[in-house]
Amino acid sequence: MHVSPIILGIESSCDDTAAAIIQNHTILSNVVANQKVHQNYGGVVPELASRAHQQNIVPVVSEAIKQAKIELSQINAIAFTKGPGLMGSLLVGNSFAKSLSMALNIPLIEVNHMQAHILANFIDDANETKPQFPFLCLTVSGGHTQIVQINDYFEMEILGETIDDAAGEAFDKTGKLLGLGYPAGPIIDQLAKLGDPFRFSFSKPKVEGLNFSFSGLKTAIMYFLQKEVQKDPEFIANNINDLCASIQKTIIDILMEKLIKAITETGIHQIAIAGGVSANSEIRQRIKELEATHNCQTFIPKFEYTTDNAAMIAIVGQLKFQHKMFSDYSTNSVSKYTL
Ligand code: KG4
Ligand code: ZN
């Protein structure tokens, strides 16, 4: 009897240590250890991140195996994040994956983190139907903002991307100006639900083609807040919900305008989203609306497959296993890694 392979995925590119087990496109376990050490610093401290990965990786992988109700010896291949990400963090996942692959004498599979965010849409329970090629994906995370045309699993073309800050950074940096914790994205999402998105308006950048820019928005908001706080020291506290709603609307308007331009230019109406910012409730809603307004079919992955996770690494592992795309032990970690 043919038994489909069981694959372990390991993700350690930034500040989450994650492991997942997949079989037949179905996630058997998906474990994430969030690193709390960074909260006091308003951002990820790379050296602390790699140390925490070292502490977390064995317990996280053990837990993933336990929750999947399998034995270590049943794993048929190990997939890990090669890049992009923080070098020290990536090296922990890379060396752990190599060691385990050697010890179990099973194939090693390298994974591009940005491809993985996109291909998370193919996990069995990620969304009800799966995208058909070619489709467009708006990938929005803490480090990247891209519109990608996906012609096949491993044939992707970046149509546009940010020339400065990523969308997630726009949430996190403006959130910092508002005195919110890190990461600010999920906090802004919650507070925005109570606010008026039309209360404040901020000018949008003019950028060529399908590229994005978010650094000007951050500066505009900084000057706006300085001016208002001079008049009323309680301005931020008194208007926090409206500020969050208005900032969130501006960031999403910028994203949607370019995505719609990409739909018009390519004629592709299969639209997916991916990456941490796609956890945002407003952007999920706005993407869904494309079905009615632009005759699109949309793919919005389940919440747990949007922010960094190892299920997305495991699905790529499974797809690469089917295509026999294995890596040898000379594979290195790369902090910048294009699609
Ligand atoms: O994909 P991800 O988990 O890590 C990277 O690869 O960067 O994305 C993290 C980013 C952070 O900037 C965080 O603020 C943002 O995703 N994020 C959100 C939400 N949840 C996470 N932004 C807006 N609304 C959310 N609900
Ligand atoms: Zn990510």
XYZ file of C-alpha atoms and ligand atoms in Angstrom:
366
model
C 0.000 0.000 0.000
C 1.325 3.474 -0.859
C 1.532 5.669 2.236
C 1.805 9.423 1.633
C 4.880 11.069 3.144
C 4.867 12.781 6.528
C 6.814 16.041 6.534
C 8.121 18.186 9.384
C 8.263 21.933 8.714
C 10.439 24.281 10.766
C 10.201 28.089 10.732
C 12.699 30.340 12.527
C 13.173 33.404 10.311
C 12.219 36.122 12.776
C 10.841 36.026 16.312
C 8.565 32.970 16.267
C 9.890 29.427 16.646
C 7.460 27.115 14.880
C 7.120 23.469 13.874
C 4.328 21.668 12.020
C 3.616 18.208 10.663
C 1.788 17.687 7.375
C 0.529 14.635 5.501
C -1.551 14.704 2.335
C -1.907 18.529 2.425
C -3.492 18.136 5.873
C -1.882 19.756 8.900
C -1.568 17.232 11.743
C -0.049 19.764 14.158
C 0.977 23.415 14.069
C 2.934 24.728 17.062
C 4.207 28.300 17.453
C 6.236 29.690 20.367
C 6.019 33.485 20.334
C 9.046 35.180 21.819
C 7.963 37.579 24.534
C 11.489 38.950 25.146
C 11.120 41.611 22.444
C 8.027 43.361 23.815
C 10.029 45.737 26.013
C 12.151 46.908 23.087
C 9.443 47.975 20.591
C 10.880 45.668 17.941
C 12.722 42.396 17.431
C 16.246 42.258 18.922
C 18.134 39.846 16.594
C 20.577 38.469 19.169
C 17.786 37.764 21.672
C 15.755 36.140 18.897
C 18.441 33.609 17.975
C 19.036 32.714 21.628
C 15.311 32.159 22.168
C 15.130 29.992 19.019
C 17.898 27.814 20.433
C 15.943 27.343 23.646
C 12.607 26.780 21.921
C 13.398 24.597 18.953
C 13.662 21.183 20.632
C 10.519 21.567 22.798
C 8.527 23.048 19.866
C 9.456 20.199 17.487
C 8.756 17.603 20.210
C 5.359 19.154 20.848
C 4.514 19.147 17.122
C 5.379 15.435 16.904
C 3.343 14.681 20.028
C 0.276 16.637 18.870
C 0.424 14.936 15.455
C 0.330 11.575 17.262
C 3.259 10.228 15.267
C 6.711 8.913 16.116
C 9.917 10.738 15.164
C 10.882 7.724 13.017
C 7.745 8.162 10.836
C 8.906 11.526 9.443
C 9.913 11.210 5.759
C 11.470 14.649 5.119
C 12.338 17.919 6.877
C 11.558 21.324 5.422
C 13.068 24.489 6.894
C 13.167 28.221 6.145
C 16.297 29.157 4.174
C 15.422 32.879 4.071
C 14.660 35.737 3.973
C 14.988 36.701 7.620
C 17.408 37.400 10.451
C 20.661 35.512 9.881
C 21.127 34.272 13.460
C 17.517 33.090 13.652
C 17.655 31.349 10.280
C 20.866 29.526 11.227
C 19.193 27.878 14.227
C 16.438 26.315 12.067
C 18.906 25.449 9.306
C 21.390 23.606 11.528
C 18.655 21.853 13.492
C 16.989 20.660 10.257
C 20.301 19.443 8.815
C 21.210 17.543 11.991
C 17.838 15.819 12.208
C 17.856 14.995 8.497
C 21.304 13.434 8.908
C 20.349 11.526 12.035
C 17.146 10.116 10.485
C 18.715 9.763 7.035
C 15.793 11.513 5.312
C 15.693 14.300 2.681
C 16.203 17.963 3.536
C 14.072 20.602 1.794
C 14.863 24.341 1.787
C 11.946 26.778 1.717
C 11.634 30.433 0.746
C 9.609 32.109 3.525
C 7.789 34.453 1.097
C 6.803 31.577 -1.213
C 5.597 29.738 1.868
C 3.290 32.610 2.902
C 1.685 32.410 -0.557
C 1.542 28.605 -0.799
C -0.148 28.449 2.613
C -3.275 28.968 0.520
C -2.896 25.319 -0.600
C -3.102 23.816 2.888
C -6.202 21.624 2.992
C -8.192 23.666 5.514
C -6.625 27.068 4.642
C -9.617 28.043 2.515
C -12.558 26.152 1.030
C -11.481 26.081 -2.609
C -7.931 26.454 -3.876
C -6.617 29.107 -6.276
C -6.145 28.143 -9.944
C -3.001 29.211 -11.812
C -2.344 31.930 -12.683
C -3.457 33.885 -9.644
C -2.379 37.113 -7.972
C -1.337 37.289 -4.332
C -1.036 40.379 -2.178
C 1.711 39.393 0.277
C 1.760 41.741 3.243
C 4.030 41.059 6.197
C 6.347 42.828 8.631
C 9.202 42.780 6.146
C 7.567 42.582 2.720
C 4.773 44.062 0.620
C 4.417 42.474 -2.787
C 1.924 41.823 -5.548
C 2.957 38.460 -6.989
C 1.709 36.625 -10.063
C 1.809 32.875 -9.399
C 1.974 30.872 -12.642
C 2.760 27.569 -10.948
C 3.798 26.403 -7.455
C 7.399 27.462 -7.973
C 6.997 29.950 -10.806
C 6.322 33.320 -9.269
C 6.821 36.817 -10.590
C 6.844 39.987 -8.488
C 4.691 42.601 -10.264
C 5.166 45.295 -7.631
C 6.662 45.779 -4.192
C 7.410 48.407 -1.597
C 10.270 50.803 -2.236
C 10.693 51.524 1.505
C 8.684 50.311 4.536
C 6.480 47.220 4.423
C 2.741 47.421 5.203
C 3.331 45.654 8.530
C 6.024 48.183 9.391
C 3.572 50.981 8.588
C 1.196 49.503 11.191
C 3.985 48.894 13.726
C 5.761 52.260 13.315
C 2.620 54.395 13.383
C 1.420 52.312 16.336
C 4.635 53.192 18.130
C 3.902 56.905 17.522
C 0.513 56.309 19.160
C 2.225 54.680 22.153
C 0.857 51.200 21.382
C 2.796 47.986 22.093
C 4.741 45.857 19.614
C 3.633 44.483 17.209
C 1.046 47.246 16.843
C -0.798 45.741 13.845
C -3.186 43.518 15.833
C -3.775 46.286 18.428
C -4.656 48.849 15.726
C -6.987 46.246 14.185
C -8.891 45.897 17.491
C -9.083 49.631 18.334
C -10.048 50.515 14.739
C -13.257 48.503 15.169
C -14.430 51.152 17.678
C -13.388 54.180 15.618
C -14.425 56.314 12.639
C -12.180 55.623 9.616
C -13.255 58.892 7.942
C -12.399 61.156 10.908
C -8.795 61.931 9.813
C -7.395 61.775 6.315
C -3.758 61.379 5.357
C -2.382 61.961 1.880
C -1.420 58.896 -0.129
C 1.946 58.475 -1.856
C 2.259 58.752 -5.629
C 4.361 55.808 -6.735
C 4.887 54.525 -10.263
C 3.320 51.292 -11.511
C 2.450 48.600 -9.006
C 5.051 49.579 -6.396
C 4.202 50.840 -2.914
C 5.660 53.352 -0.465
C 4.754 53.681 3.210
C 7.519 55.764 4.779
C 5.884 59.094 3.839
C 2.688 58.111 5.628
C 4.608 57.456 8.844
C 6.276 60.896 8.619
C 2.965 62.640 7.816
C 1.329 61.022 10.842
C 4.275 61.963 13.052
C 3.995 65.687 12.124
C 0.209 65.607 12.395
C 0.404 64.128 15.905
C 3.112 66.600 17.011
C 0.929 69.529 15.887
C -2.234 68.227 17.544
C -0.504 67.229 20.807
C 0.887 70.772 21.093
C -2.690 72.086 21.080
C -4.082 69.302 23.288
C -1.684 67.042 25.244
C -4.474 64.456 25.559
C -5.130 64.397 21.797
C -3.890 60.829 21.216
C -5.639 59.320 24.222
C -8.900 61.142 23.432
C -8.930 60.078 19.778
C -7.139 56.743 19.794
C -9.927 54.692 18.173
C -10.535 57.204 15.368
C -6.783 57.515 14.803
C -6.396 53.741 14.512
C -9.395 53.425 12.184
C -8.191 56.279 9.959
C -4.585 55.043 9.784
C -5.712 51.485 9.063
C -8.041 52.705 6.300
C -5.234 54.716 4.688
C -2.797 51.754 4.679
C -5.450 49.423 3.251
C -6.586 51.984 0.644
C -2.979 52.171 -0.618
C -2.799 48.373 -0.860
C -6.196 47.952 -2.520
C -5.615 50.681 -5.100
C -2.520 48.866 -6.438
C -4.093 45.436 -6.211
C -7.057 46.630 -8.310
C -4.623 48.161 -10.799
C -2.880 44.744 -11.033
C -6.219 42.994 -11.619
C -7.066 45.420 -14.417
C -3.631 45.195 -16.042
C -3.270 41.399 -15.911
C -6.928 40.429 -16.345
C -6.376 37.847 -13.582
C -9.366 37.539 -11.253
C -8.132 34.818 -8.879
C -6.922 36.823 -5.874
C -5.204 35.545 -2.733
C -3.689 37.290 0.274
C -0.860 36.143 2.521
C 1.422 37.305 5.320
C 0.913 38.675 8.816
C -1.067 41.766 7.781
C -3.625 39.521 6.044
C -4.747 38.627 9.578
C -6.258 42.140 9.652
C -10.053 42.009 9.813
C -10.574 45.078 7.612
C -8.263 43.925 4.810
C -9.933 40.491 4.835
C -13.265 42.244 4.362
C -11.989 44.518 1.600
C -10.458 41.570 -0.316
C -13.758 39.678 -0.037
C -15.572 42.698 -1.512
C -13.557 42.258 -4.739
C -15.892 39.350 -5.515
C -18.821 41.732 -5.937
C -16.989 44.814 -7.212
C -14.422 43.247 -9.582
C -15.848 39.819 -10.366
C -12.971 38.098 -8.547
C -12.674 34.775 -6.764
C -10.816 35.399 -3.507
C -8.707 33.189 -1.240
C -8.214 34.327 2.341
C -6.288 31.791 4.430
C -7.410 30.798 7.880
C -6.075 33.119 10.557
C -3.387 30.719 11.879
C -1.798 30.413 8.442
C -1.348 34.185 7.959
C 1.193 35.270 10.593
C 4.493 33.369 10.743
C 3.903 29.634 11.197
C 5.476 26.326 10.211
C 2.369 24.879 8.531
C 3.232 27.052 5.530
C 6.790 25.662 5.534
C 5.400 22.122 5.759
C 3.043 22.575 2.765
C 5.960 23.786 0.641
C 7.920 20.774 1.920
C 5.123 18.523 0.741
C 4.903 20.159 -2.708
C 8.699 20.045 -3.146
C 8.764 16.405 -1.993
C 6.287 15.566 -4.781
C 8.596 17.316 -7.273
C 11.725 15.722 -5.699
C 13.173 19.188 -5.041
C 15.629 18.225 -2.294
C 18.604 20.162 -0.891
C 22.042 18.945 0.067
C 23.915 19.781 3.265
C 25.802 22.658 1.661
C 22.584 24.752 1.633
C 23.137 27.995 3.535
C 20.898 30.605 5.173
C 20.279 33.847 3.296
C 18.914 37.024 4.877
C 17.782 38.461 1.524
C 16.131 35.855 -0.682
C 14.020 36.780 -3.653
C 11.077 34.703 -4.888
O 4.183 37.528 8.348
P 4.493 38.019 9.706
O 3.959 37.251 10.887
O 6.046 38.138 9.924
C 6.908 38.574 8.925
O 7.302 37.712 8.086
O 7.172 39.796 8.910
O 3.986 39.526 9.777
C 4.121 40.305 10.934
C 3.425 41.641 10.694
C 3.661 42.647 11.821
O 4.060 43.876 11.245
C 2.296 42.762 12.488
O 2.023 44.034 13.033
C 1.375 42.476 11.319
O 2.001 41.438 10.608
N 0.036 42.030 11.758
C -1.083 42.760 11.583
C -2.137 42.019 12.178
N -1.618 40.858 12.701
C -0.279 40.888 12.419
N -1.275 43.950 10.985
C -2.523 44.426 10.967
N -3.587 43.797 11.527
C -3.440 42.611 12.127
N -4.508 41.975 12.672
Zn 6.450 36.085 7.497
